[in-house]
Short mmCIF file of C-alpha atoms in Angstrom, two decimals:
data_model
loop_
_atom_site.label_atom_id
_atom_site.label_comp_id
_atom_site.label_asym_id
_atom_site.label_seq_id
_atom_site.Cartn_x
_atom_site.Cartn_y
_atom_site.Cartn_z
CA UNK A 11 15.88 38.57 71.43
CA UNK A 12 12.67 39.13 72.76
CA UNK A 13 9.83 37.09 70.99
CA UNK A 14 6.18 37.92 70.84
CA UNK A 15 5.28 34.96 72.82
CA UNK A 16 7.51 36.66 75.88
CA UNK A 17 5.75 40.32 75.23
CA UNK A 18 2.29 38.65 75.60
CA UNK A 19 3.68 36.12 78.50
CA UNK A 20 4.98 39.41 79.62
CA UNK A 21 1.85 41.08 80.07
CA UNK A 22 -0.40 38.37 80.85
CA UNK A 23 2.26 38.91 84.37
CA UNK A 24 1.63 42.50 84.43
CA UNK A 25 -1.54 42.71 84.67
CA UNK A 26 -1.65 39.32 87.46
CA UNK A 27 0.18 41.13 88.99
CA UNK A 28 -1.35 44.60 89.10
CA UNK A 29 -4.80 42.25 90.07
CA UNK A 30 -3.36 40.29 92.83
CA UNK A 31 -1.25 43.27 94.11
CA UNK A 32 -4.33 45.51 94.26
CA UNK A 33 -6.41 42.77 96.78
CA UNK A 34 -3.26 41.90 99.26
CA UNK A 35 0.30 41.50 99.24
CA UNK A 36 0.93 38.25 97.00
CA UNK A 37 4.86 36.94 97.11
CA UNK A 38 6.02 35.88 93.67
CA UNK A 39 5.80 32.76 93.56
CA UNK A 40 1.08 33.42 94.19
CA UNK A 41 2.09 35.92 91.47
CA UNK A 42 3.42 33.42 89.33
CA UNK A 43 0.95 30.26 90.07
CA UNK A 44 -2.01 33.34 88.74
CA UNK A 45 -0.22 34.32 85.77
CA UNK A 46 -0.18 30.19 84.32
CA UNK A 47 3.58 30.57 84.55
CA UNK A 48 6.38 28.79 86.72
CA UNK A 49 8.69 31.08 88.94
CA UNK A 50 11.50 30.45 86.61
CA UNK A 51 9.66 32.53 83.97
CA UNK A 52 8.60 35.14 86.23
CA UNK A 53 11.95 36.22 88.08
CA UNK A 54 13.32 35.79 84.21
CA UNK A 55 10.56 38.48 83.09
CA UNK A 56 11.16 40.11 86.34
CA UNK A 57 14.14 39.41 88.43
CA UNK A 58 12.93 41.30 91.68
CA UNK A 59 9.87 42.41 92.77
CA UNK A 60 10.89 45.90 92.49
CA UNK A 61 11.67 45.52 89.21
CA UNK A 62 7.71 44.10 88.97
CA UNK A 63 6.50 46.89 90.51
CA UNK A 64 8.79 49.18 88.16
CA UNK A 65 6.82 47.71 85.00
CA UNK A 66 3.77 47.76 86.26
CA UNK A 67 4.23 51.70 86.87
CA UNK A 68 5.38 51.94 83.59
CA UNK A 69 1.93 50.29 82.52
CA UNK A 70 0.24 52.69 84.96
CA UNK A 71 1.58 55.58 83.40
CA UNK A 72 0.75 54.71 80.12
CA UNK A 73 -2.76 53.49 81.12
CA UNK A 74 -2.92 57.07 82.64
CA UNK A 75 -1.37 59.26 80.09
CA UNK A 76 -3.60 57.69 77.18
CA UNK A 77 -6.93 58.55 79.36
CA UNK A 78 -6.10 62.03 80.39
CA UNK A 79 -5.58 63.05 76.64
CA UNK A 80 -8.77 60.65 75.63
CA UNK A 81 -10.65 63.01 78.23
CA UNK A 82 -9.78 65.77 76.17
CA UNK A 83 -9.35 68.45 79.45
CA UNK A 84 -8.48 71.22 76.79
CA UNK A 85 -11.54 71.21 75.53
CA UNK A 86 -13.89 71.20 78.25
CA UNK A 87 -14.81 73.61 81.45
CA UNK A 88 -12.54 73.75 83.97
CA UNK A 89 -14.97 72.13 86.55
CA UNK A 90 -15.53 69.17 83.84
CA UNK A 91 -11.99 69.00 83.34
CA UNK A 92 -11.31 68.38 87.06
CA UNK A 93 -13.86 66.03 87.26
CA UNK A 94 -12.94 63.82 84.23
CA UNK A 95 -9.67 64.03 85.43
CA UNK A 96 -10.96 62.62 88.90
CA UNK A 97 -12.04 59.51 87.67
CA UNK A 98 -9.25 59.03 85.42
CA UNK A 99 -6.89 58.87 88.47
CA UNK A 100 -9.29 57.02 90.89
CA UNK A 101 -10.00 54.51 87.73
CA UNK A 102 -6.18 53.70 87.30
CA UNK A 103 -5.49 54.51 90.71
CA UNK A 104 -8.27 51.71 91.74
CA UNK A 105 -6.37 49.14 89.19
CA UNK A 106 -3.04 49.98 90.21
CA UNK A 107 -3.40 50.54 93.92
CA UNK A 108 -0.14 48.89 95.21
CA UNK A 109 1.93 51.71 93.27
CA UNK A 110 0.53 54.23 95.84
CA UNK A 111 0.80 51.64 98.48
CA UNK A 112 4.12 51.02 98.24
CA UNK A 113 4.48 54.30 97.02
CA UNK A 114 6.49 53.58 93.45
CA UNK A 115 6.88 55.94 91.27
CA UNK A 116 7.18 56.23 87.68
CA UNK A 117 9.92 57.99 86.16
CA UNK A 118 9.96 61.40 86.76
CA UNK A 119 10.78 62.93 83.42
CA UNK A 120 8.42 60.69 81.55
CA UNK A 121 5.62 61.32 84.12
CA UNK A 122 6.14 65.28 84.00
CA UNK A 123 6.06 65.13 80.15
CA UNK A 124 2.90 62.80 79.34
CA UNK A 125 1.14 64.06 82.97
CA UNK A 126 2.42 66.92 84.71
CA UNK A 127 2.04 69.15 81.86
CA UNK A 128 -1.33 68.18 80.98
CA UNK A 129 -2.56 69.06 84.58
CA UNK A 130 -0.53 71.67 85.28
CA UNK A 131 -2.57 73.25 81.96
CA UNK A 132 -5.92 72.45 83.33
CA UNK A 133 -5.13 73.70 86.36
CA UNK A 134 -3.37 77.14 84.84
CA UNK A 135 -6.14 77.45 83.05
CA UNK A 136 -8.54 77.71 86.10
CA UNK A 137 -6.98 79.93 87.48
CA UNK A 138 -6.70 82.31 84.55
CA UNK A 139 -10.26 82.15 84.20
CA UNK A 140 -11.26 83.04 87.57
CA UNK A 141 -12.40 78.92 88.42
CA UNK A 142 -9.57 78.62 90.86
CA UNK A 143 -7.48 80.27 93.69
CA UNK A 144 -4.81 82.87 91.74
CA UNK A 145 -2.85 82.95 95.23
CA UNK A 146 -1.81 79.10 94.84
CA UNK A 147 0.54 78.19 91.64
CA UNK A 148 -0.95 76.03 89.23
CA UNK A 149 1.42 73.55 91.31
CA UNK A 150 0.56 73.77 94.54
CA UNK A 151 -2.87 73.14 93.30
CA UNK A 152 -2.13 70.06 91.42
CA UNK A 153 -0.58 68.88 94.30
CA UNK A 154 -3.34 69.22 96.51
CA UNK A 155 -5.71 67.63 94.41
CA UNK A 156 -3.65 64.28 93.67
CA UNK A 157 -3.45 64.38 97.60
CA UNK A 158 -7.22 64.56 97.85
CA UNK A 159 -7.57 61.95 95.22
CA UNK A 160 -4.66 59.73 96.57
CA UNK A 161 -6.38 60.38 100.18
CA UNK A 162 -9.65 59.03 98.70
CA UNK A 163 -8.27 55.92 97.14
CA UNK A 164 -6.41 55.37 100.50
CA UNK A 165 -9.60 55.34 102.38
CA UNK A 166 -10.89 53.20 99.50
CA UNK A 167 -14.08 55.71 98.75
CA UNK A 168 -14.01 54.90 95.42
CA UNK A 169 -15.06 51.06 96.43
CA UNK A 170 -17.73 51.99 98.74
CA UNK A 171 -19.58 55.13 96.53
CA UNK A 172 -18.18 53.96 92.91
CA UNK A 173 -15.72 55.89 90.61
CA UNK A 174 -18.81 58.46 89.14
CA UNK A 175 -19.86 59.63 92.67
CA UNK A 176 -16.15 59.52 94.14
CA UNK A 177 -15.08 62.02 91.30
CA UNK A 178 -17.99 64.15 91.75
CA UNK A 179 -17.68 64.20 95.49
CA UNK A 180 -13.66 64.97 95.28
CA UNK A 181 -14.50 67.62 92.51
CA UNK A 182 -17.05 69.26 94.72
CA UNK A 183 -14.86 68.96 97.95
CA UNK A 184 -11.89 70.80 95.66
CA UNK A 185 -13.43 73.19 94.22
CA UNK A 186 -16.25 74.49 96.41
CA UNK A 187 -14.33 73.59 100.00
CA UNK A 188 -15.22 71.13 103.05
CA UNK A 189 -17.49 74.16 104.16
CA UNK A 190 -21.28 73.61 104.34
CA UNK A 191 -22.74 75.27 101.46
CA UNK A 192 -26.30 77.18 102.07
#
């Protein structure tokens, strides 16, 4: 039976974790010594480190889903839309940086439901209005712009010019092109 004390203890791993994991490779038992926990409790929390890295996507994707609907993208322009969604991914992104290091994903029904479909709308959306390319799918789009984001977060652009100017330097670069503009 899980207790309330091993949800919290739980967590308090999660995000040490996520922290350490984000600044270098840490081996369990760094992860462990951070978190104010022995190994024992760790490996029973988490038994391997994939299975870590499988809960922390899980917390990613949460973190992630509940910010893309608190940026309410339905109800803004198309170009704000992109934007906010921009710094949504380079803010998480940022936090959870191993997961696209080590390239983990979360599961793929769950992240289609609570993210792909929220994008893929955005994105549909632009194009119906004339905003974006009608000779791409909605997609093909999507995909190039998590790319461009995950190419950005690689480079670590987001740490040098800050989330605000990252987003509106990736929005720009999306939607206008790597072209010099007049």
């Amino acid at each position: 039976m899980t207790t309330p004390s091993d949800l919290k203890t739980g967590g308090a791993i999660l995000e040490t974790a996520a922290h350490l994991l984000a600044e270098h490779d840490a081996s369990m038992a760094q992860i462990a010594a951070a978190a104010g926990v022995g190994r024992a409790t760790l490996y029973r929390h988490y038994p391997t480190r994939e299975q870590l890295l499988a809960a922390i996507a899980v917390q990613a994707l949460d973190e992630m889903a509940t910010r893309i609907a608190d940026a309410n993208l339905e109800r803004t322009s198309v170009e704000e839309g992109i934007e906010r969604l921009a710094r949504v991914l380079l803010t998480v992104a940022d936090r959870y940086v191993v997961l696209v290091r080590e390239r983990v994903k979360p599961d793929e029904s769950d992240a289609e439901e609570r993210l792909g479909k929220p994008l893929r709308a955005l994105f549909e959306r632009g194009i119906r209005e004339g905003v974006l390319r009608a000779d791409l799918t909605a997609e093909t789009q999507v995909q190039l712009f998590g790319n461009t984001v995950a190419s950005a977060i690689h480079a670590g652009l987001q740490r040098e010019l800050g989330v605000e100017q990252t987003a509106a330097v990736l929005t720009s670069f999306f939607l206008d092109g790597a072209r010099a503009q007049p």
